[in-house]
Coordinates of C-alpha atoms in Angstrom, one line a residue:
M1 CA 37.4 24.0 11.2
A2 CA 36.1 20.4 11.1
Q3 CA 34.4 19.2 8.0
V4 CA 31.8 16.5 8.4
L5 CA 31.8 13.8 5.7
E6 CA 29.2 11.2 5.1
F7 CA 30.3 7.7 4.3
K8 CA 27.6 5.6 2.5
L9 CA 27.3 1.8 2.1
P10 CA 29.4 1.0 -0.9
D11 CA 28.7 -1.3 -3.8
L12 CA 29.6 -4.8 -2.5
G13 CA 29.8 -6.4 -5.9
E14 CA 28.1 -9.5 -7.4
G15 CA 24.9 -7.5 -8.0
L16 CA 24.1 -7.1 -4.3
T17 CA 21.8 -4.2 -3.5
E18 CA 21.5 -4.3 0.3
A19 CA 23.2 -5.5 3.4
E20 CA 22.3 -6.1 7.0
I21 CA 24.3 -4.5 9.8
V22 CA 25.7 -7.3 12.0
R23 CA 28.1 -5.5 14.3
W24 CA 29.4 -2.0 14.6
L25 CA 33.2 -1.9 15.1
V26 CA 33.3 1.7 16.2
E27 CA 31.2 4.0 18.5
V28 CA 30.2 7.6 18.2
G29 CA 33.2 9.6 19.4
D30 CA 35.8 7.0 18.4
V31 CA 38.8 8.2 16.3
V32 CA 39.2 6.2 13.1
A33 CA 42.0 5.9 10.7
I34 CA 41.8 5.8 6.9
D35 CA 40.7 2.4 5.7
Q36 CA 39.9 1.2 9.2
P37 CA 37.0 -1.3 9.3
V38 CA 34.0 0.4 10.9
V39 CA 31.1 -2.1 10.5
E40 CA 30.5 -5.7 9.8
V41 CA 27.6 -6.3 7.4
E42 CA 26.0 -9.5 6.1
T43 CA 24.9 -9.7 2.4
A44 CA 23.0 -12.4 0.7
K45 CA 26.4 -14.1 0.0
A46 CA 28.9 -13.4 2.8
M47 CA 29.9 -11.4 5.8
V48 CA 32.0 -8.3 4.9
E49 CA 33.9 -5.8 7.0
V50 CA 33.5 -2.3 5.5
P51 CA 36.5 0.0 5.7
C52 CA 35.9 3.8 6.0
P53 CA 37.8 5.9 3.5
Y54 CA 38.0 8.9 5.9
G55 CA 40.1 9.5 9.0
G56 CA 38.7 11.5 11.9
V57 CA 36.1 11.3 14.7
V58 CA 32.9 9.3 14.2
T59 CA 30.0 11.8 14.8
A60 CA 27.0 9.6 13.9
R61 CA 26.0 6.0 13.0
F62 CA 23.0 5.3 10.8
G63 CA 21.2 2.1 11.8
E64 CA 21.3 -0.3 14.7
E65 CA 22.6 -3.9 14.5
G66 CA 20.0 -5.9 12.5
T67 CA 19.0 -3.0 10.3
E68 CA 19.0 -3.7 6.5
L69 CA 20.4 -0.9 4.4
P70 CA 20.4 -0.4 0.6
V71 CA 23.6 0.3 -1.2
G72 CA 24.2 4.1 -1.2
A73 CA 22.4 4.6 2.2
P74 CA 24.4 6.6 4.8
L75 CA 26.5 4.4 7.2
L76 CA 28.2 7.0 9.4
T77 CA 29.6 10.5 9.4
V78 CA 33.1 11.5 10.2
A79 CA 34.5 14.9 11.4
V80 CA 37.7 15.4 9.4
G81 CA 40.3 18.0 10.3
A82 CA 41.0 20.0 13.5
P83 CA 38.5 22.5 15.0
E84 CA 39.4 26.2 15.0
G85 CA 41.6 27.2 17.9
A86 CA 43.1 23.8 18.3
S87 CA 46.7 23.5 19.4
G88 CA 49.5 22.5 17.1
S89 CA 48.6 18.8 17.3
A90 CA 45.4 18.1 15.4
A91 CA 42.4 17.0 17.4
F92 CA 41.4 14.6 14.6
P93 CA 43.5 12.6 12.2
S94 CA 43.1 14.2 8.9
S95 CA 42.7 12.3 5.7
S96 CA 44.7 14.9 3.8
A97 CA 47.7 12.6 4.0
S98 CA 46.0 9.8 2.3
P99 CA 48.2 7.8 -0.2
S100 CA 45.8 8.7 -3.0
S101 CA 46.7 12.3 -2.8
S102 CA 50.4 12.0 -2.1
G103 CA 52.8 12.5 -5.1
K104 CA 50.2 14.3 -7.2
G105 CA 51.3 17.8 -6.9
S106 CA 49.2 20.5 -5.4
G107 CA 45.6 19.3 -5.2
S108 CA 42.4 21.0 -4.5
G109 CA 41.0 21.4 -1.0
A110 CA 38.3 18.9 -1.6
E111 CA 40.9 16.5 -2.8
S112 CA 42.9 16.9 0.3
S113 CA 40.0 15.8 2.5
G114 CA 39.2 12.8 0.2
G115 CA 39.5 9.2 1.3
S116 CA 41.8 6.4 0.3
G117 CA 39.7 5.1 -2.5
N118 CA 40.2 1.5 -1.2
V119 CA 36.7 0.7 -0.1
L120 CA 35.0 -2.2 -2.0
V121 CA 34.1 -3.3 -5.5
G122 CA 32.5 -0.6 -7.5
Y123 CA 33.0 2.1 -4.9
G124 CA 35.7 4.8 -4.8
T125 CA 36.5 8.0 -3.0
G126 CA 38.9 9.5 -5.5
A127 CA 36.3 12.1 -6.5
P128 CA 35.9 15.2 -4.3
A129 CA 33.6 14.4 -1.4
A130 CA 30.2 16.0 -1.3
R131 CA 30.5 19.1 1.0
R132 CA 28.3 19.1 4.0
R133 CA 27.4 22.1 6.2
R134 CA 30.0 22.7 8.8
I135 CA 29.4 22.4 12.5
R136 CA 30.6 24.9 15.1
P137 CA 33.5 23.5 17.0
D138 CA 31.8 23.9 20.4
R139 CA 28.7 22.1 19.2
L140 CA 30.8 19.3 17.7
D141 CA 32.9 18.8 20.8
R142 CA 29.7 18.6 23.0
A143 CA 28.0 16.2 20.6
V144 CA 31.0 13.9 20.4
A145 CA 31.6 14.0 24.2
E146 CA 28.0 13.4 25.1
A147 CA 26.7 11.1 22.3
P148 CA 25.5 7.8 23.5
V149 CA 27.9 4.9 22.9
S150 CA 25.8 2.0 24.2
G151 CA 22.9 0.2 22.7
A152 CA 20.7 3.3 22.8
P153 CA 19.8 4.9 19.5
V154 CA 22.7 6.9 18.1
V155 CA 22.3 10.6 17.5
E156 CA 23.2 11.9 14.1
V157 CA 24.9 15.2 14.5
L158 CA 25.0 16.3 10.9
V159 CA 23.5 19.7 10.8
A160 CA 20.2 20.2 8.9
E161 CA 18.2 23.3 8.4
A162 CA 15.2 23.3 10.8
P163 CA 11.9 24.8 9.8
V164 CA 11.2 27.9 11.9
S165 CA 7.8 28.1 13.6
D166 CA 7.5 29.9 16.9
G167 CA 11.3 29.5 17.4
P168 CA 13.8 26.9 16.3
V169 CA 13.2 23.2 17.1
P170 CA 16.2 21.5 18.7
V171 CA 16.6 18.7 16.1
V172 CA 19.8 17.9 14.2
S173 CA 19.0 14.7 12.4
P174 CA 17.0 14.9 9.2
L175 CA 16.0 11.2 9.7
V176 CA 14.4 12.2 13.1
R177 CA 12.5 15.0 11.3
R178 CA 11.3 12.6 8.6
L179 CA 10.2 10.0 11.2
A180 CA 8.3 12.7 13.1
R181 CA 6.6 13.8 9.8
Q182 CA 5.6 10.2 8.9
H183 CA 3.8 9.8 12.2
D184 CA 2.4 13.3 12.6
I185 CA 4.5 14.1 15.6
D186 CA 4.7 17.8 16.5
L187 CA 8.4 18.3 17.4
R188 CA 7.6 21.5 19.2
R189 CA 5.7 19.6 21.9
L190 CA 8.6 17.2 22.6
A191 CA 11.3 17.7 25.3
G192 CA 14.6 16.4 24.0
S193 CA 16.7 14.1 26.1
G194 CA 20.0 14.9 24.3
P195 CA 22.6 17.5 24.9
D196 CA 21.2 21.0 25.2
G197 CA 17.7 19.6 24.9
L198 CA 18.4 18.0 21.5
I199 CA 15.5 15.8 20.3
L200 CA 16.7 12.3 19.7
R201 CA 15.2 9.5 17.7
A202 CA 14.4 7.8 21.1
D203 CA 12.3 10.8 22.0
V204 CA 10.3 10.5 18.7
D205 CA 9.9 6.7 19.1
R206 CA 8.6 7.2 22.6
A207 CA 6.1 9.8 21.3
I208 CA 5.0 7.4 18.6
R209 CA 4.4 4.6 21.1
T210 CA 2.4 6.9 23.3
A211 CA 0.2 8.0 20.4
E212 CA -0.4 4.4 19.3
E213 CA -1.3 3.3 22.9
T214 CA -3.7 6.3 23.2
A215 CA -5.3 5.5 19.8
A216 CA -5.7 1.8 20.8
A217 CA -7.3 2.7 24.1
T218 CA -9.7 5.1 22.4
A219 CA -10.6 2.4 19.9
R220 CA -11.3 -0.1 22.7
A221 CA -13.4 2.4 24.6
A222 CA -15.4 3.1 21.4
Q223 CA -16.0 -0.7 20.7
A224 CA -17.1 -1.5 24.3
P225 CA -20.7 0.0 23.9
A226 CA -21.1 -1.8 20.6
R227 CA -20.2 -5.1 22.1
S228 CA -22.6 -4.6 25.0
R229 CA -25.5 -4.0 22.6
A230 CA -24.6 -7.0 20.4
K231 CA -27.0 -10.0 20.5
P232 CA -25.7 -13.2 22.1
S233 CA -26.2 -15.1 18.9
T234 CA -24.0 -12.8 16.9
P235 CA -21.2 -14.9 15.5
S236 CA -17.6 -13.9 16.3
A237 CA -15.7 -12.0 13.6
P238 CA -13.5 -14.2 11.4
V239 CA -9.8 -14.2 12.0
A240 CA -8.1 -11.4 10.2
A241 CA -6.0 -12.6 7.3
A242 CA -2.6 -11.3 6.3
P243 CA -2.2 -9.8 2.8
N244 CA -1.0 -13.1 1.4
G245 CA -4.0 -15.0 2.7
V246 CA -2.2 -16.6 5.6
A247 CA -4.3 -16.4 8.8
A248 CA -2.8 -14.0 11.4
A249 CA -3.0 -16.4 14.3
A250 CA -2.5 -14.9 17.7
G251 CA 1.1 -15.2 18.8
A252 CA 2.4 -16.2 15.3
E253 CA 6.0 -15.3 14.7
R254 CA 7.0 -13.7 11.5
I255 CA 10.7 -14.0 10.4
P256 CA 11.9 -11.7 7.6
L257 CA 13.4 -13.5 4.6
R258 CA 16.6 -11.6 4.2
G259 CA 20.3 -12.2 4.2
V260 CA 21.4 -15.7 3.5
R261 CA 17.9 -17.2 4.1
G262 CA 16.4 -14.7 1.7
A263 CA 19.0 -15.4 -1.0
V264 CA 18.4 -19.2 -0.6
A265 CA 14.7 -18.7 -0.8
D266 CA 15.0 -16.6 -4.0
K267 CA 17.3 -19.0 -5.7
L268 CA 15.4 -22.2 -4.9
S269 CA 12.1 -20.6 -5.9
R270 CA 13.6 -19.5 -9.2
S271 CA 15.0 -23.0 -9.7
R272 CA 11.7 -24.6 -9.2
T273 CA 10.0 -22.0 -11.4
E274 CA 12.4 -22.1 -14.4
I275 CA 14.0 -25.6 -14.4
P276 CA 12.0 -28.7 -15.5
D277 CA 14.0 -31.0 -13.3
A278 CA 14.0 -34.8 -12.9
T279 CA 15.7 -37.1 -10.4
C280 CA 17.1 -40.6 -10.7
W281 CA 18.9 -42.5 -7.9
V282 CA 20.8 -45.7 -7.3
D283 CA 22.2 -47.6 -4.3
A284 CA 25.9 -48.3 -4.5
D285 CA 28.3 -50.6 -2.5
A286 CA 30.9 -48.2 -1.1
T287 CA 32.9 -50.8 0.8
E288 CA 35.8 -50.7 -1.7
L289 CA 35.8 -46.9 -1.7
M290 CA 36.1 -46.8 2.1
A291 CA 38.9 -49.3 2.0
V292 CA 40.8 -47.3 -0.5
R293 CA 40.4 -44.1 1.6
A294 CA 41.6 -46.0 4.7
A295 CA 44.7 -47.2 2.8
M296 CA 45.5 -43.7 1.4
N297 CA 45.2 -42.2 4.9
A298 CA 47.3 -44.9 6.5
A299 CA 50.2 -44.5 4.1
T300 CA 53.5 -43.6 5.8
G301 CA 56.9 -42.4 4.5
P302 CA 57.4 -40.5 1.3
S303 CA 53.9 -41.5 0.0
A304 CA 52.2 -40.1 3.0
G305 CA 50.1 -36.9 2.7
P306 CA 47.2 -35.0 4.2
K307 CA 44.1 -37.0 5.1
V308 CA 41.6 -37.4 2.2
S309 CA 37.9 -37.1 3.0
V310 CA 35.1 -39.1 1.5
L311 CA 33.7 -35.9 0.1
A312 CA 37.0 -35.2 -1.7
L313 CA 36.9 -38.6 -3.3
L314 CA 33.3 -38.1 -4.4
A315 CA 34.2 -34.7 -5.8
R316 CA 37.0 -36.2 -7.8
I317 CA 34.6 -38.9 -9.1
C318 CA 32.2 -36.1 -10.2
T319 CA 34.9 -34.3 -12.2
A320 CA 35.7 -37.6 -14.0
A321 CA 32.0 -38.2 -14.7
L322 CA 31.5 -34.7 -16.0
A323 CA 34.4 -35.2 -18.4
R324 CA 32.6 -38.2 -19.8
F325 CA 29.1 -36.5 -19.7
P326 CA 29.8 -32.8 -20.4
E327 CA 26.1 -32.2 -21.1
L328 CA 25.6 -31.8 -17.3
N329 CA 28.3 -29.2 -16.9
A330 CA 26.1 -26.6 -18.6
T331 CA 23.5 -23.9 -18.2
V332 CA 20.6 -22.7 -20.2
D333 CA 20.4 -19.2 -21.7
T334 CA 16.6 -18.7 -21.8
E335 CA 16.7 -15.5 -23.7
A336 CA 18.8 -16.9 -26.5
R337 CA 17.2 -20.3 -26.2
E338 CA 20.6 -21.9 -26.1
I339 CA 22.3 -24.6 -24.0
V340 CA 25.7 -23.3 -22.9
R341 CA 28.2 -26.1 -22.2
L342 CA 31.0 -24.8 -20.0
P343 CA 34.7 -25.6 -20.6
G344 CA 35.7 -25.9 -16.9
V345 CA 34.3 -27.5 -13.8
H346 CA 33.8 -25.2 -10.8
L347 CA 32.4 -27.6 -8.2
G348 CA 30.1 -26.3 -5.5
F349 CA 29.5 -28.2 -2.3
A350 CA 26.7 -27.6 0.1
A351 CA 27.8 -26.5 3.6
Q352 CA 25.5 -26.0 6.5
T353 CA 26.6 -23.1 8.8
E354 CA 25.0 -21.1 11.7
R355 CA 24.1 -18.5 9.1
G356 CA 22.3 -21.1 7.0
L357 CA 23.1 -23.1 3.9
V358 CA 25.9 -21.8 1.7
V359 CA 27.6 -23.3 -1.4
P360 CA 31.3 -22.5 -1.6
V361 CA 32.9 -23.2 -5.0
V362 CA 36.1 -25.1 -5.7
R363 CA 37.5 -23.4 -8.8
D364 CA 38.9 -25.4 -11.7
A365 CA 38.1 -28.7 -9.9
H366 CA 38.7 -30.6 -13.2
T367 CA 42.4 -29.7 -12.9
R368 CA 42.8 -30.9 -9.3
N369 CA 43.4 -34.4 -7.8
A370 CA 41.6 -35.7 -4.7
E371 CA 44.2 -34.3 -2.3
S372 CA 44.0 -30.8 -3.8
I373 CA 40.2 -30.8 -3.9
G374 CA 40.2 -32.0 -0.3
A375 CA 42.5 -29.2 0.9
E376 CA 40.4 -26.6 -0.9
I377 CA 37.1 -28.0 0.5
A378 CA 38.6 -27.9 4.0
R379 CA 39.8 -24.3 3.5
L380 CA 36.4 -23.1 2.2
T381 CA 34.5 -25.0 4.9
E382 CA 36.5 -23.2 7.6
L383 CA 35.8 -19.8 6.0
A384 CA 32.1 -20.7 5.8
R385 CA 31.9 -21.6 9.5
T386 CA 33.5 -18.3 10.5
G387 CA 31.4 -16.3 8.0
K388 CA 34.4 -15.0 6.1
L389 CA 33.6 -16.3 2.6
S390 CA 33.7 -13.6 0.0
P391 CA 31.0 -13.3 -2.6
A392 CA 33.4 -14.5 -5.3
Q393 CA 33.9 -17.8 -3.4
L394 CA 30.1 -18.4 -3.4
T395 CA 29.3 -17.8 -7.0
G396 CA 30.3 -19.1 -10.4
G397 CA 29.7 -22.8 -9.8
T398 CA 28.9 -25.2 -12.7
F399 CA 27.9 -28.3 -10.8
T400 CA 27.0 -29.0 -7.1
L401 CA 27.8 -31.9 -4.8
N402 CA 25.4 -32.2 -1.8
N403 CA 26.4 -34.5 1.0
Y404 CA 23.2 -34.6 3.0
G405 CA 24.3 -37.9 4.6
V406 CA 26.0 -35.9 7.3
F407 CA 22.5 -35.3 8.7
G408 CA 21.9 -39.0 9.0
V409 CA 19.5 -39.4 6.1
D410 CA 19.6 -41.9 3.3
G411 CA 18.1 -40.1 0.3
S412 CA 16.7 -36.8 -1.0
T413 CA 15.6 -35.1 -4.2
P414 CA 17.9 -32.1 -4.4
I415 CA 16.8 -28.8 -5.9
I416 CA 19.2 -27.6 -8.6
N417 CA 21.4 -24.7 -7.7
H418 CA 20.2 -22.2 -10.4
P419 CA 21.5 -21.6 -13.0
E420 CA 23.4 -24.9 -13.0
A421 CA 22.0 -28.0 -14.8
A422 CA 22.5 -30.7 -12.2
M423 CA 23.3 -31.7 -8.6
L424 CA 24.5 -35.0 -7.2
G425 CA 23.2 -35.9 -3.7
V426 CA 24.9 -38.4 -1.4
G427 CA 23.2 -40.1 1.5
R428 CA 24.8 -41.6 4.6
I429 CA 27.1 -44.6 4.2
M430 CA 26.0 -47.4 6.5
P431 CA 26.1 -51.2 6.9
K432 CA 23.3 -53.0 5.0
P433 CA 22.7 -56.5 3.8
W434 CA 24.0 -56.7 0.2
V435 CA 24.4 -59.5 -2.3
H436 CA 28.2 -59.6 -2.9
Q437 CA 29.7 -62.1 -5.3
G438 CA 26.6 -64.2 -5.2
E439 CA 26.4 -64.3 -1.4
L440 CA 24.5 -62.2 1.2
A441 CA 26.9 -60.0 3.1
V442 CA 27.0 -56.9 5.2
R443 CA 28.4 -54.0 3.1
Q444 CA 28.8 -50.3 3.3
V445 CA 25.9 -49.0 1.2
V446 CA 25.2 -45.4 0.0
Q447 CA 22.3 -44.0 -2.0
L448 CA 23.2 -41.6 -4.8
S449 CA 20.7 -39.2 -6.4
L450 CA 21.1 -37.0 -9.4
T451 CA 18.7 -34.1 -10.1
F452 CA 19.1 -32.7 -13.6
D453 CA 17.7 -30.1 -15.9
H454 CA 15.7 -32.1 -18.6
R455 CA 16.4 -29.3 -21.1
V456 CA 20.1 -30.0 -21.3
C457 CA 19.9 -33.8 -21.7
D458 CA 17.6 -36.8 -21.7
G459 CA 17.3 -39.6 -19.1
G460 CA 19.9 -41.7 -20.9
T461 CA 22.6 -39.2 -20.4
A462 CA 21.7 -38.6 -16.7
G463 CA 21.4 -42.3 -16.1
G464 CA 24.8 -42.9 -17.7
F465 CA 26.4 -40.2 -15.5
L466 CA 24.9 -41.6 -12.3
R467 CA 25.9 -45.2 -13.3
Y468 CA 29.5 -44.1 -13.9
V469 CA 29.6 -42.4 -10.5
A470 CA 28.2 -45.6 -8.8
D471 CA 30.7 -47.7 -10.7
C472 CA 33.6 -45.6 -9.4
V473 CA 32.2 -45.8 -5.9
E474 CA 31.9 -49.6 -6.1
Q475 CA 35.2 -50.1 -8.0
P476 CA 37.6 -47.1 -7.4
A477 CA 40.0 -48.7 -9.9
V478 CA 37.7 -47.4 -12.6
L479 CA 39.1 -44.0 -11.9
L480 CA 42.6 -45.1 -13.0
R481 CA 41.4 -45.0 -16.6
T482 CA 41.2 -41.2 -16.3
L483 CA 44.3 -40.5 -14.3

């Protein structure tokens, strides 16, 4: 007899508490194997494919694409094991042969139906799965065969006890019952559109819309006589205001702050609230740096190597500058009222993607040369563009490099990437008139800006850091002192 197991959204690590469903990888009625990815979710830090620890037939999916679910909320249910009366070949792949249970002697029945245990950080299936009420095989077969597999709301076929009043109500999903209770919908008055007259969520949603339209029409009819009796000089009512005081203009679009955009909003707001930042900037002649890069990339023979980007050279300059000014490779412990200077440089760099702004981190950048840093930046940038960065690759930075020059702008005052202490911003490199060796000439000029936490250092330290970076840009040979 089939056992229906519920798979919940696992702990995704890094302190994340919710995720948004981006794309379902399975449909109701599909047969899934143990550890097969079943859904793609987006957290505040990355896109993650979530594997299911059970093998069997998907009987329900909880949530449509775009729905945000908290950790621990049901994702889907899987019917594990063969129905009674099945032939020698099981109708569903059983999870009893999972690697976690093999080689452990005779286990319990609950253990034999457990999953692989290989879900995500902080989530395991080694413990016996919570037992759910079983479904009659004929009901399960009909539900799987007739369940919708398109964009229509998916029916949950997990059996729930129905309150009896003048006969049973044909509702299986507890979520559908709760939705009906929240909107005072009498399920006995609804005709279900599912198998055997089953009441689906779509039926309840339709009833809710009908009730709302009826209530709105009644309200308009009640207001009509009052408007007809009103005096012509009566001023119009003020525009209704939203709870936060923003006028609710007709046709205004409200976009939820969630996912990457929500995480960015929270981090930037916290940075502005907690960090007393200051910014200094300087123009630098990058002509020599561009010439050195061209020479490096034009090298042939044994000395040839991968192309080195300007961002990689600037990153290497940053690591050299932080070695001279370690005060900026730090963070502030507000509870202990201490400045924590960090031993290694984990260099973040801002990358704009279709999902929004992300900051991948080059680990141990202080131990890498320009070629190694460039290769890692290219690898992380490709992962960012495809949405495959893991949370670990987006956290733990100690200093950030922001190349906003790619947007065609000269300068900016960056917001520090909390809880770091500084960020270097780089504008576009473009030809400008410049006094070079006492004469006016056209040179490749770039504006550099440093935003720093005034708690970790004074302006002299910040100015010294920025001046050293500018000197390395203008005279790359300065870097030879640290190689």
